[in-house]
Amino acid sequence: MFNLSDTIAAICTPKGAGAIAAIRISGSDSWEIISKIFAKNTQSSALKSQHYFIHMQALYGHIKDGDKVIDEVVVLPYKNPKSFTAEDVMEIFCHGGIRVSEMILNVCLKHGARLAHPGEFTFRAFVNGRVDLTEAEAINDVINACTDKALHSASQVLSGSLKNKVQDFRNKIYSLATSLEGTIEFPLDVEDVNREELSSKLKFITDELEHLIEDSSEGRVLREGIKLSIIGEPNVGKSSLLNRLLENERAIVTNIPGTTRDTIEEKLVLQGWPLVLVDTAGIREHNMLDEAEEYGIQRTKKAVEKSDLVLLVKDLSKQEEHDSLKLYELIKDKPRIVVGNKVDLIESNGKPRACDVEISATQGTNVAELKLLIIEKIKESIKARSNNTSIFVNERQKELLVQTKTSLQFVMEQSKKEIPDDLIADELKKSISKLDEITGQGVNDDVIKNIFAKFCVGK
Ligand code: GDP
């Protein structure tokens, strides 16, 4: 896939001006390249001794292109296998300008390094056994985590929690398979495996697998955000509510343009939960009364289809219009909260009104309650049952866990019949191969390519 014998280099800090930028070099020529372009001070010639490299001592000096000094830098050498890639690695820390880091990268390339592909450093760490595939994927999740929860989960996987769990499943299944094989090879010496006992051990494993699979929906929400739309008739206070929700909450990115104007999205974190507000701006800009009624409904329908949760806003100070019935119809199968707005304009008559929460978007009344309701609904809709030790698997890992579970359930079915032990043992081994794919053994190149293509250059 990638040529492993090349020495590769890339800028591994984001593009833009900053205090420091870093350029990473990995491969067997790393030291040679540094010794050609680095001088311990501007006067001295290149480094001769490998002492610093072998003892992994930080070096202070200058990067030069021939006689021309490019920048004052610190170089951190890592001798294999004690590096991120388990190869010889050099990290150059220079001033954080776009041009200076590009010039340093170019001089590395001029002296024999090749520009690294996205994710190629992590790919080498994987190939060299520094990390398994779950840990490699978690590196990307740590980088992309937008919330504390997402970060916590990703760092746990990076520390090996999923790898260990999968290893534990593997050991248990392997031990069952070998005990079955033992009875085949040495039928006289080994007692028959009790099929009921086998089934109950497999049931225990499939239950544990099921927990991991269930938690994955929470993982998806943490990675991608829960999609929430605010809908309602014109002037009920949708944009006022949106602004109120964004207040005091961290907006991650605003106005990410979608493929059409209909799919403008805004992201925010609500008490640790990432939310993506779907199409609110689109609905807000257009007064449905001014447009063909059908068009307004179609726009709302699109937003609702994309959402995991819908807030239907109504104006408590007004009689509901005929249109609102259509809105109720649109959201009847969705997790939803009916928000009665403008409570400040009405007198309490003691009678409950047809909504889940009464708020005033402009005055802020009961907005905290609404936020709690939103969180409650999110947890309900993803069946969140996680605690701090939960592992949130991604879609690829989930698919393999489902296949492992299906395969074990098949064995449980078969074990009730008069099927020979060796066939049962074979089936158990098939499920082991699915678990191995989670950690990266026997995975085909395309899958690996896909995983590392999601990384940024320099990682
Ligand atoms: P949208 O068309 O549904 O997005 O509605 P807007 O948010 O633009 O609000 C329409 C009008 O209602 C504006 O004049 C707001 O100031 C007003 N409004 C919104 N929420 C409230 C509220 O809770 N109380 C009162 N009194 N006015 C509100």
Short mmCIF file of C-alpha atoms and ligand atoms in Angstrom, two decimals:
data_model
loop_
_atom_site.label_atom_id
_atom_site.label_comp_id
_atom_site.label_asym_id
_atom_site.label_seq_id
_atom_site.Cartn_x
_atom_site.Cartn_y
_atom_site.Cartn_z
CA MET A 1 0.00 0.00 0.00
CA PHE A 2 2.62 2.56 1.11
CA ASN A 3 6.30 1.96 0.49
CA LEU A 4 7.68 1.20 3.93
CA SER A 5 11.34 1.50 2.97
CA ASP A 6 11.10 5.23 2.21
CA THR A 7 11.95 7.81 4.80
CA ILE A 8 8.91 10.05 5.01
CA ALA A 9 8.39 13.64 6.18
CA ALA A 10 5.47 16.00 6.75
CA ILE A 11 4.43 19.09 8.65
CA CYS A 12 2.37 17.75 11.54
CA THR A 13 0.94 20.97 12.96
CA PRO A 14 -2.04 22.77 11.39
CA LYS A 15 -1.42 25.29 8.61
CA GLY A 16 -1.36 28.85 9.84
CA ALA A 17 0.65 31.22 11.99
CA GLY A 18 1.35 30.05 15.54
CA ALA A 19 4.08 29.93 18.13
CA ILE A 20 5.56 26.62 17.02
CA ALA A 21 5.30 24.30 14.03
CA ALA A 22 6.56 20.73 13.91
CA ILE A 23 7.97 18.71 11.05
CA ARG A 24 8.27 14.96 11.51
CA ILE A 25 10.67 12.65 9.68
CA SER A 26 10.43 8.86 10.00
CA GLY A 27 12.50 6.08 8.48
CA SER A 28 16.01 4.72 8.33
CA ASP A 29 17.51 7.86 6.74
CA SER A 30 16.12 10.25 9.36
CA TRP A 31 19.44 10.81 11.10
CA GLU A 32 21.33 11.22 7.85
CA ILE A 33 18.88 13.84 6.63
CA ILE A 34 19.11 15.79 9.90
CA SER A 35 22.89 15.60 9.88
CA LYS A 36 22.88 17.28 6.46
CA ILE A 37 20.50 20.13 7.28
CA PHE A 38 21.03 20.86 10.98
CA ALA A 39 23.87 22.78 12.63
CA LYS A 40 24.21 23.07 16.39
CA ASN A 41 24.89 26.76 15.89
CA THR A 42 24.97 28.91 12.77
CA GLN A 43 28.76 28.66 12.43
CA SER A 44 29.37 24.97 12.94
CA SER A 45 29.08 22.48 10.18
CA ALA A 46 26.68 19.55 10.21
CA LEU A 47 26.46 17.06 13.07
CA LYS A 48 28.99 14.30 12.84
CA SER A 49 28.39 12.30 15.96
CA GLN A 50 25.32 10.12 16.44
CA HIS A 51 25.73 10.50 20.22
CA TYR A 52 22.70 12.81 20.53
CA PHE A 53 20.60 10.51 18.44
CA ILE A 54 21.47 7.35 20.30
CA HIS A 55 20.86 9.01 23.66
CA MET A 56 17.75 10.77 22.33
CA GLN A 57 18.89 14.18 23.55
CA ALA A 58 17.12 17.29 22.34
CA LEU A 59 19.25 19.43 20.06
CA TYR A 60 19.16 23.19 19.74
CA GLY A 61 20.48 24.86 16.60
CA HIS A 62 19.58 25.91 13.07
CA ILE A 63 18.15 24.28 9.97
CA LYS A 64 20.09 25.29 6.89
CA ASP A 65 19.62 24.96 3.18
CA GLY A 66 23.26 24.90 2.06
CA ASP A 67 24.76 28.02 3.66
CA LYS A 68 21.39 29.74 4.10
CA VAL A 69 19.88 29.58 7.58
CA ILE A 70 16.14 28.85 7.46
CA ASP A 71 15.23 28.94 11.16
CA GLU A 72 16.31 28.44 14.73
CA VAL A 73 14.94 25.10 15.88
CA VAL A 74 14.86 22.32 18.45
CA VAL A 75 15.23 18.78 17.13
CA LEU A 76 13.98 15.81 19.11
CA PRO A 77 15.53 12.53 17.98
CA TYR A 78 13.84 9.18 18.73
CA LYS A 79 15.86 6.04 18.16
CA ASN A 80 13.87 3.01 16.97
CA PRO A 81 11.90 1.30 18.37
CA LYS A 82 11.21 4.00 20.95
CA SER A 83 9.25 6.31 18.71
CA PHE A 84 5.70 6.84 17.48
CA THR A 85 6.30 4.78 14.34
CA ALA A 86 8.83 2.41 16.01
CA GLU A 87 11.29 3.66 13.35
CA ASP A 88 14.04 6.28 13.64
CA VAL A 89 12.16 9.56 13.97
CA MET A 90 13.23 13.21 14.05
CA GLU A 91 10.87 15.96 15.07
CA ILE A 92 11.90 19.49 14.20
CA PHE A 93 10.23 22.31 16.14
CA CYS A 94 10.54 25.62 14.37
CA HIS A 95 8.77 28.99 14.53
CA GLY A 96 5.14 28.54 13.61
CA GLY A 97 4.94 30.27 10.26
CA ILE A 98 3.50 28.68 7.13
CA ARG A 99 6.50 29.55 4.96
CA VAL A 100 9.16 28.57 7.49
CA SER A 101 7.67 25.12 8.05
CA GLU A 102 7.25 24.60 4.30
CA MET A 103 10.87 25.56 3.67
CA ILE A 104 12.09 23.13 6.33
CA LEU A 105 9.92 20.37 4.87
CA ASN A 106 11.28 21.12 1.39
CA VAL A 107 14.88 20.87 2.55
CA CYS A 108 14.06 17.47 4.13
CA LEU A 109 12.56 16.34 0.81
CA LYS A 110 15.59 17.68 -1.07
CA HIS A 111 17.86 15.47 1.06
CA GLY A 112 16.03 12.24 0.43
CA ALA A 113 12.74 12.16 2.37
CA ARG A 114 9.45 11.53 0.62
CA LEU A 115 6.29 13.50 1.47
CA ALA A 116 4.15 11.36 3.78
CA HIS A 117 0.60 10.42 2.77
CA PRO A 118 -2.28 11.20 5.16
CA GLY A 119 -2.09 8.82 8.12
CA GLU A 120 1.17 7.26 6.97
CA PHE A 121 3.01 7.76 10.28
CA THR A 122 0.17 6.01 12.14
CA PHE A 123 0.06 3.35 9.44
CA ARG A 124 3.74 2.61 10.15
CA ALA A 125 3.03 2.52 13.88
CA PHE A 126 0.35 -0.09 13.08
CA VAL A 127 2.48 -2.16 10.70
CA ASN A 128 5.37 -2.10 13.17
CA GLY A 129 3.11 -3.33 15.98
CA ARG A 130 3.31 -0.11 18.04
CA VAL A 131 -0.49 0.14 17.98
CA ASP A 132 -3.25 -2.22 16.88
CA LEU A 133 -6.06 -1.10 14.57
CA THR A 134 -8.42 -0.07 17.40
CA GLU A 135 -5.70 2.15 18.87
CA ALA A 136 -4.85 3.60 15.44
CA GLU A 137 -8.53 4.47 14.88
CA ALA A 138 -8.70 5.95 18.38
CA ILE A 139 -5.81 8.33 17.57
CA ASN A 140 -8.05 9.94 14.95
CA ASP A 141 -10.99 10.00 17.36
CA VAL A 142 -8.84 11.76 19.98
CA ILE A 143 -7.82 14.36 17.40
CA ASN A 144 -11.40 14.92 16.22
CA ALA A 145 -13.11 14.78 19.63
CA CYS A 146 -15.21 17.91 20.20
CA THR A 147 -16.56 17.05 23.64
CA ASP A 148 -15.17 15.76 26.94
CA LYS A 149 -17.22 12.57 26.62
CA ALA A 150 -15.95 11.83 23.11
CA LEU A 151 -12.37 12.52 24.18
CA HIS A 152 -12.67 10.36 27.29
CA SER A 153 -14.00 7.44 25.28
CA ALA A 154 -11.37 7.80 22.55
CA SER A 155 -8.50 7.99 25.05
CA GLN A 156 -9.71 4.84 26.75
CA VAL A 157 -9.63 2.96 23.45
CA LEU A 158 -6.22 4.48 22.72
CA SER A 159 -5.02 3.08 26.03
CA GLY A 160 -6.04 -0.38 24.88
CA SER A 161 -9.48 -0.85 26.48
CA LEU A 162 -11.12 -2.22 23.31
CA LYS A 163 -8.04 -4.22 22.32
CA ASN A 164 -8.00 -5.90 25.75
CA LYS A 165 -11.72 -6.57 25.65
CA VAL A 166 -11.47 -8.19 22.22
CA GLN A 167 -8.44 -10.19 23.37
CA ASP A 168 -10.46 -11.40 26.35
CA PHE A 169 -13.33 -12.56 24.08
CA ARG A 170 -10.79 -14.22 21.84
CA ASN A 171 -9.13 -16.12 24.68
CA LYS A 172 -12.45 -17.38 25.99
CA ILE A 173 -13.66 -18.57 22.57
CA TYR A 174 -10.28 -20.07 21.73
CA SER A 175 -10.23 -22.03 24.94
CA LEU A 176 -13.71 -23.44 24.18
CA ALA A 177 -12.60 -24.38 20.64
CA THR A 178 -9.46 -26.15 21.87
CA SER A 179 -11.38 -28.06 24.51
CA LEU A 180 -13.70 -29.31 21.74
CA GLU A 181 -10.69 -30.22 19.59
CA GLY A 182 -9.11 -31.97 22.55
CA THR A 183 -12.01 -34.38 22.70
CA ILE A 184 -11.62 -35.09 18.99
CA GLU A 185 -7.88 -35.72 19.03
CA PHE A 186 -7.75 -37.60 22.31
CA PRO A 187 -11.26 -39.01 22.67
CA LEU A 188 -10.22 -41.50 25.31
CA ASP A 189 -8.21 -39.12 27.50
CA VAL A 190 -10.42 -36.07 27.45
CA GLU A 191 -13.91 -35.84 28.79
CA ASP A 192 -16.64 -34.82 26.35
CA VAL A 193 -17.43 -31.15 26.42
CA ASN A 194 -20.72 -30.65 28.11
CA ARG A 195 -22.92 -28.96 25.50
CA GLU A 196 -25.08 -27.17 28.04
CA GLU A 197 -22.03 -25.72 29.71
CA LEU A 198 -20.70 -24.68 26.31
CA SER A 199 -23.96 -22.91 25.54
CA SER A 200 -24.06 -21.04 28.81
CA LYS A 201 -20.45 -19.87 28.39
CA LEU A 202 -21.26 -18.69 24.87
CA LYS A 203 -24.38 -16.94 26.12
CA PHE A 204 -22.25 -15.02 28.60
CA ILE A 205 -19.93 -13.90 25.78
CA THR A 206 -22.78 -12.91 23.43
CA ASP A 207 -24.38 -10.83 26.20
CA GLU A 208 -21.14 -8.95 26.65
CA LEU A 209 -20.85 -8.46 22.89
CA GLU A 210 -24.41 -7.13 22.85
CA HIS A 211 -23.54 -4.48 25.46
CA LEU A 212 -20.69 -3.23 23.31
CA ILE A 213 -22.94 -3.17 20.25
CA GLU A 214 -25.67 -1.27 22.11
CA ASP A 215 -23.22 1.37 23.30
CA SER A 216 -22.13 2.03 19.73
CA SER A 217 -25.18 4.25 19.06
CA GLU A 218 -23.93 6.52 21.82
CA GLY A 219 -20.52 6.43 20.16
CA ARG A 220 -22.06 7.56 16.88
CA VAL A 221 -23.76 10.46 18.62
CA LEU A 222 -20.49 11.45 20.29
CA ARG A 223 -18.62 11.32 17.00
CA GLU A 224 -21.19 12.88 14.69
CA GLY A 225 -23.51 14.77 17.02
CA ILE A 226 -27.25 14.30 17.51
CA LYS A 227 -29.20 15.97 14.73
CA LEU A 228 -31.84 18.32 16.08
CA SER A 229 -34.26 20.52 14.12
CA ILE A 230 -36.40 23.36 15.35
CA ILE A 231 -39.62 23.60 13.40
CA GLY A 232 -42.86 25.54 13.70
CA GLU A 233 -45.00 28.14 12.02
CA PRO A 234 -43.56 31.56 11.21
CA ASN A 235 -43.02 33.97 14.11
CA VAL A 236 -43.52 31.41 16.87
CA GLY A 237 -39.97 32.16 18.05
CA LYS A 238 -37.78 29.50 16.40
CA SER A 239 -34.80 31.75 15.78
CA SER A 240 -35.17 33.36 19.20
CA LEU A 241 -35.05 29.88 20.70
CA LEU A 242 -32.05 28.90 18.58
CA ASN A 243 -30.17 31.98 19.80
CA ARG A 244 -31.17 31.23 23.36
CA LEU A 245 -29.89 27.64 23.05
CA LEU A 246 -26.60 28.80 21.58
CA GLU A 247 -26.15 31.27 24.42
CA ASN A 248 -23.63 30.09 27.03
CA GLU A 249 -23.07 26.89 25.05
CA ARG A 250 -20.05 26.26 22.98
CA ALA A 251 -20.69 26.56 19.25
CA ILE A 252 -18.11 24.35 17.57
CA VAL A 253 -18.59 25.47 14.01
CA THR A 254 -21.23 27.82 12.73
CA ASN A 255 -23.00 27.71 9.41
CA ILE A 256 -21.38 24.73 7.78
CA PRO A 257 -22.70 24.98 4.25
CA GLY A 258 -24.32 21.77 3.11
CA THR A 259 -24.81 20.75 -0.48
CA THR A 260 -27.87 22.97 -0.79
CA ARG A 261 -29.25 25.95 1.09
CA ASP A 262 -31.70 23.53 2.63
CA THR A 263 -29.07 21.82 4.69
CA ILE A 264 -27.36 24.52 6.68
CA GLU A 265 -26.17 23.09 9.96
CA GLU A 266 -24.81 24.56 13.16
CA LYS A 267 -22.99 22.59 15.81
CA LEU A 268 -23.07 23.18 19.51
CA VAL A 269 -22.30 21.27 22.68
CA LEU A 270 -25.16 21.09 25.15
CA GLN A 271 -23.92 19.98 28.55
CA GLY A 272 -21.33 17.72 27.02
CA TRP A 273 -23.57 16.37 24.23
CA PRO A 274 -22.71 17.43 20.70
CA LEU A 275 -25.73 18.67 18.76
CA VAL A 276 -26.07 19.49 15.10
CA LEU A 277 -28.91 21.92 14.49
CA VAL A 278 -30.36 20.93 11.15
CA ASP A 279 -31.67 23.45 8.66
CA THR A 280 -32.87 25.88 11.29
CA ALA A 281 -31.39 28.80 9.39
CA GLY A 282 -33.14 27.66 6.22
CA ILE A 283 -36.51 27.46 7.87
CA ARG A 284 -35.90 30.69 9.72
CA GLU A 285 -35.08 32.70 6.60
CA HIS A 286 -38.26 31.81 4.83
CA ASN A 287 -41.62 32.88 5.93
CA MET A 288 -43.81 29.96 5.11
CA LEU A 289 -46.82 32.24 4.63
CA ASP A 290 -45.01 34.13 1.89
CA GLU A 291 -44.26 30.99 -0.01
CA ALA A 292 -46.27 28.29 -1.60
CA GLU A 293 -47.49 26.34 1.41
CA GLU A 294 -46.29 23.08 -0.03
CA TYR A 295 -42.73 24.39 -0.40
CA GLY A 296 -42.60 25.38 3.26
CA ILE A 297 -43.81 21.94 4.31
CA GLN A 298 -41.32 20.24 2.00
CA ARG A 299 -38.43 22.17 3.54
CA THR A 300 -39.58 21.25 7.03
CA LYS A 301 -40.03 17.65 5.98
CA LYS A 302 -36.42 17.51 4.79
CA ALA A 303 -35.18 18.89 8.07
CA VAL A 304 -37.29 16.43 10.04
CA GLU A 305 -36.09 13.46 7.98
CA LYS A 306 -32.48 14.32 8.76
CA SER A 307 -33.08 14.77 12.48
CA ASP A 308 -32.69 12.45 15.44
CA LEU A 309 -34.80 14.81 17.56
CA VAL A 310 -37.31 17.55 16.66
CA LEU A 311 -38.33 20.62 18.64
CA LEU A 312 -41.79 21.73 17.52
CA VAL A 313 -42.28 25.31 18.67
CA LYS A 314 -45.72 26.84 19.08
CA ASP A 315 -46.83 30.28 20.15
CA LEU A 316 -48.87 29.96 23.36
CA SER A 317 -50.31 33.44 22.91
CA LYS A 318 -52.01 32.55 19.63
CA GLN A 319 -54.54 30.10 18.40
CA GLU A 320 -52.83 27.32 16.48
CA GLU A 321 -53.14 27.60 12.73
CA HIS A 322 -54.33 24.91 10.41
CA ASP A 323 -50.70 24.37 9.26
CA SER A 324 -49.62 23.11 12.65
CA LEU A 325 -51.66 19.93 12.16
CA LYS A 326 -49.44 19.16 9.17
CA LEU A 327 -46.39 19.73 11.33
CA TYR A 328 -47.68 17.30 13.98
CA GLU A 329 -48.27 14.78 11.22
CA LEU A 330 -44.67 15.19 9.98
CA ILE A 331 -43.12 14.44 13.35
CA LYS A 332 -45.45 11.75 14.61
CA ASP A 333 -42.81 9.00 14.29
CA LYS A 334 -39.87 11.06 15.59
CA PRO A 335 -38.48 11.62 19.05
CA ARG A 336 -39.79 15.13 19.69
CA ILE A 337 -40.41 17.86 22.22
CA VAL A 338 -43.37 20.22 21.81
CA VAL A 339 -42.22 23.61 23.06
CA GLY A 340 -44.83 26.18 24.03
CA ASN A 341 -43.17 29.57 23.58
CA LYS A 342 -44.02 33.13 24.67
CA VAL A 343 -45.29 32.03 28.06
CA ASP A 344 -44.57 35.59 29.20
CA LEU A 345 -47.47 36.84 27.08
CA ILE A 346 -50.17 34.72 28.66
CA GLU A 347 -51.86 34.59 31.99
CA SER A 348 -51.76 31.31 33.80
CA ASN A 349 -55.23 29.80 33.97
CA GLY A 350 -54.03 26.76 35.87
CA LYS A 351 -54.94 24.44 33.04
CA PRO A 352 -52.21 22.33 31.46
CA ARG A 353 -51.49 23.26 27.86
CA ALA A 354 -50.70 20.81 25.08
CA CYS A 355 -46.94 21.01 25.19
CA ASP A 356 -44.01 19.38 26.99
CA VAL A 357 -42.50 22.58 28.32
CA GLU A 358 -43.60 26.22 28.49
CA ILE A 359 -40.83 28.69 27.84
CA SER A 360 -40.08 32.23 26.92
CA ALA A 361 -37.27 32.30 24.39
CA THR A 362 -36.75 36.02 24.71
CA GLN A 363 -36.84 36.13 28.53
CA GLY A 364 -35.11 32.81 29.09
CA THR A 365 -37.91 31.36 31.26
CA ASN A 366 -37.66 27.55 31.60
CA VAL A 367 -34.94 27.27 28.94
CA ALA A 368 -32.83 25.31 31.44
CA GLU A 369 -35.73 22.83 31.79
CA LEU A 370 -35.95 22.54 28.02
CA LYS A 371 -32.22 21.76 27.86
CA LEU A 372 -32.68 19.00 30.44
CA LEU A 373 -35.56 17.60 28.38
CA ILE A 374 -33.37 17.62 25.26
CA ILE A 375 -30.64 15.68 27.09
CA GLU A 376 -33.23 13.24 28.46
CA LYS A 377 -34.61 12.64 24.96
CA ILE A 378 -31.12 12.11 23.54
CA LYS A 379 -30.39 9.51 26.19
CA GLU A 380 -33.74 7.84 25.56
CA SER A 381 -33.34 7.77 21.81
CA ILE A 382 -29.86 6.23 21.91
CA LYS A 383 -30.76 4.02 24.88
CA ALA A 384 -27.72 5.43 26.66
CA ARG A 385 -26.69 3.15 29.49
CA SER A 386 -23.05 3.97 29.50
CA ASN A 387 -20.89 4.84 32.43
CA ASN A 388 -17.35 6.09 32.55
CA THR A 389 -15.91 2.75 31.59
CA SER A 390 -18.07 2.25 28.50
CA ILE A 391 -16.31 1.67 25.22
CA PHE A 392 -17.90 3.26 22.17
CA VAL A 393 -17.07 1.18 19.13
CA ASN A 394 -17.27 2.65 15.63
CA GLU A 395 -19.36 1.34 12.71
CA ARG A 396 -16.60 -0.94 11.39
CA GLN A 397 -15.96 -2.48 14.78
CA LYS A 398 -19.69 -2.76 15.48
CA GLU A 399 -20.27 -4.66 12.21
CA LEU A 400 -17.56 -7.19 13.17
CA LEU A 401 -18.96 -7.56 16.69
CA VAL A 402 -22.40 -8.26 15.21
CA GLN A 403 -20.88 -10.91 12.91
CA THR A 404 -19.06 -12.49 15.87
CA LYS A 405 -22.28 -12.56 17.87
CA THR A 406 -24.27 -14.08 14.99
CA SER A 407 -21.64 -16.72 14.52
CA LEU A 408 -21.65 -17.60 18.25
CA GLN A 409 -25.45 -17.75 18.27
CA PHE A 410 -25.26 -20.19 15.37
CA VAL A 411 -22.87 -22.36 17.41
CA MET A 412 -25.28 -22.26 20.33
CA GLU A 413 -28.07 -23.49 18.04
CA GLN A 414 -25.88 -26.20 16.53
CA SER A 415 -24.60 -27.39 19.87
CA LYS A 416 -28.16 -28.45 20.76
CA LYS A 417 -28.10 -30.87 17.82
CA GLU A 418 -26.11 -34.02 17.19
CA ILE A 419 -23.33 -32.14 15.39
CA PRO A 420 -19.75 -33.41 15.77
CA ASP A 421 -17.41 -31.42 18.01
CA ASP A 422 -14.98 -30.61 15.17
CA LEU A 423 -17.66 -28.74 13.20
CA ILE A 424 -18.58 -26.75 16.28
CA ALA A 425 -14.90 -25.97 16.89
CA ASP A 426 -14.54 -24.78 13.25
CA GLU A 427 -17.46 -22.42 13.65
CA LEU A 428 -15.98 -21.03 16.86
CA LYS A 429 -12.72 -20.36 15.04
CA LYS A 430 -14.57 -18.43 12.35
CA SER A 431 -15.87 -16.08 15.00
CA ILE A 432 -12.31 -15.62 16.25
CA SER A 433 -11.28 -14.43 12.79
CA LYS A 434 -13.94 -11.69 12.95
CA LEU A 435 -12.56 -10.53 16.30
CA ASP A 436 -9.06 -10.48 14.84
CA GLU A 437 -10.24 -8.11 12.12
CA ILE A 438 -11.24 -5.63 14.81
CA THR A 439 -7.68 -5.42 16.06
CA GLY A 440 -6.29 -5.49 12.54
CA GLN A 441 -5.28 -9.07 11.74
CA GLY A 442 -6.33 -10.45 8.39
CA VAL A 443 -7.98 -7.19 7.35
CA ASN A 444 -7.93 -6.51 3.63
CA ASP A 445 -5.93 -3.62 2.19
CA ASP A 446 -8.97 -1.59 1.14
CA VAL A 447 -10.28 -1.47 4.68
CA ILE A 448 -6.88 -0.39 5.97
CA LYS A 449 -6.59 2.20 3.20
CA ASN A 450 -9.99 3.62 4.11
CA ILE A 451 -9.14 3.90 7.77
CA PHE A 452 -5.85 5.73 7.25
CA ALA A 453 -7.24 7.96 4.47
CA LYS A 454 -9.37 9.66 7.14
CA PHE A 455 -6.24 10.90 8.93
CA CYS A 456 -4.62 14.23 8.28
CA VAL A 457 -1.16 14.56 6.74
CA GLY A 458 1.52 14.44 9.42
CA LYS A 459 -0.40 12.01 11.64
P1 GDP B 1 -39.48 32.55 13.94
O1 GDP B 1 -40.06 33.15 12.72
O2 GDP B 1 -40.27 31.38 14.40
O3 GDP B 1 -38.02 32.26 13.85
O4 GDP B 1 -39.68 33.65 15.13
P2 GDP B 1 -38.69 34.72 15.72
O5 GDP B 1 -37.72 34.10 16.64
O6 GDP B 1 -38.13 35.54 14.62
O7 GDP B 1 -39.68 35.57 16.61
C1 GDP B 1 -40.80 36.24 16.09
C2 GDP B 1 -41.20 37.38 17.02
O8 GDP B 1 -41.61 36.86 18.27
C3 GDP B 1 -40.03 38.31 17.34
O9 GDP B 1 -40.53 39.64 17.39
C4 GDP B 1 -39.56 37.87 18.70
O10 GDP B 1 -38.96 38.91 19.43
C5 GDP B 1 -40.85 37.42 19.32
N1 GDP B 1 -40.64 36.38 20.34
C6 GDP B 1 -39.95 35.24 20.22
N2 GDP B 1 -39.97 34.54 21.38
C7 GDP B 1 -40.71 35.29 22.24
C8 GDP B 1 -41.07 35.10 23.62
O11 GDP B 1 -40.74 34.11 24.29
N3 GDP B 1 -41.83 36.09 24.18
C9 GDP B 1 -42.21 37.19 23.49
N4 GDP B 1 -42.94 38.11 24.14
N5 GDP B 1 -41.86 37.40 22.22
C10 GDP B 1 -41.13 36.46 21.59
#
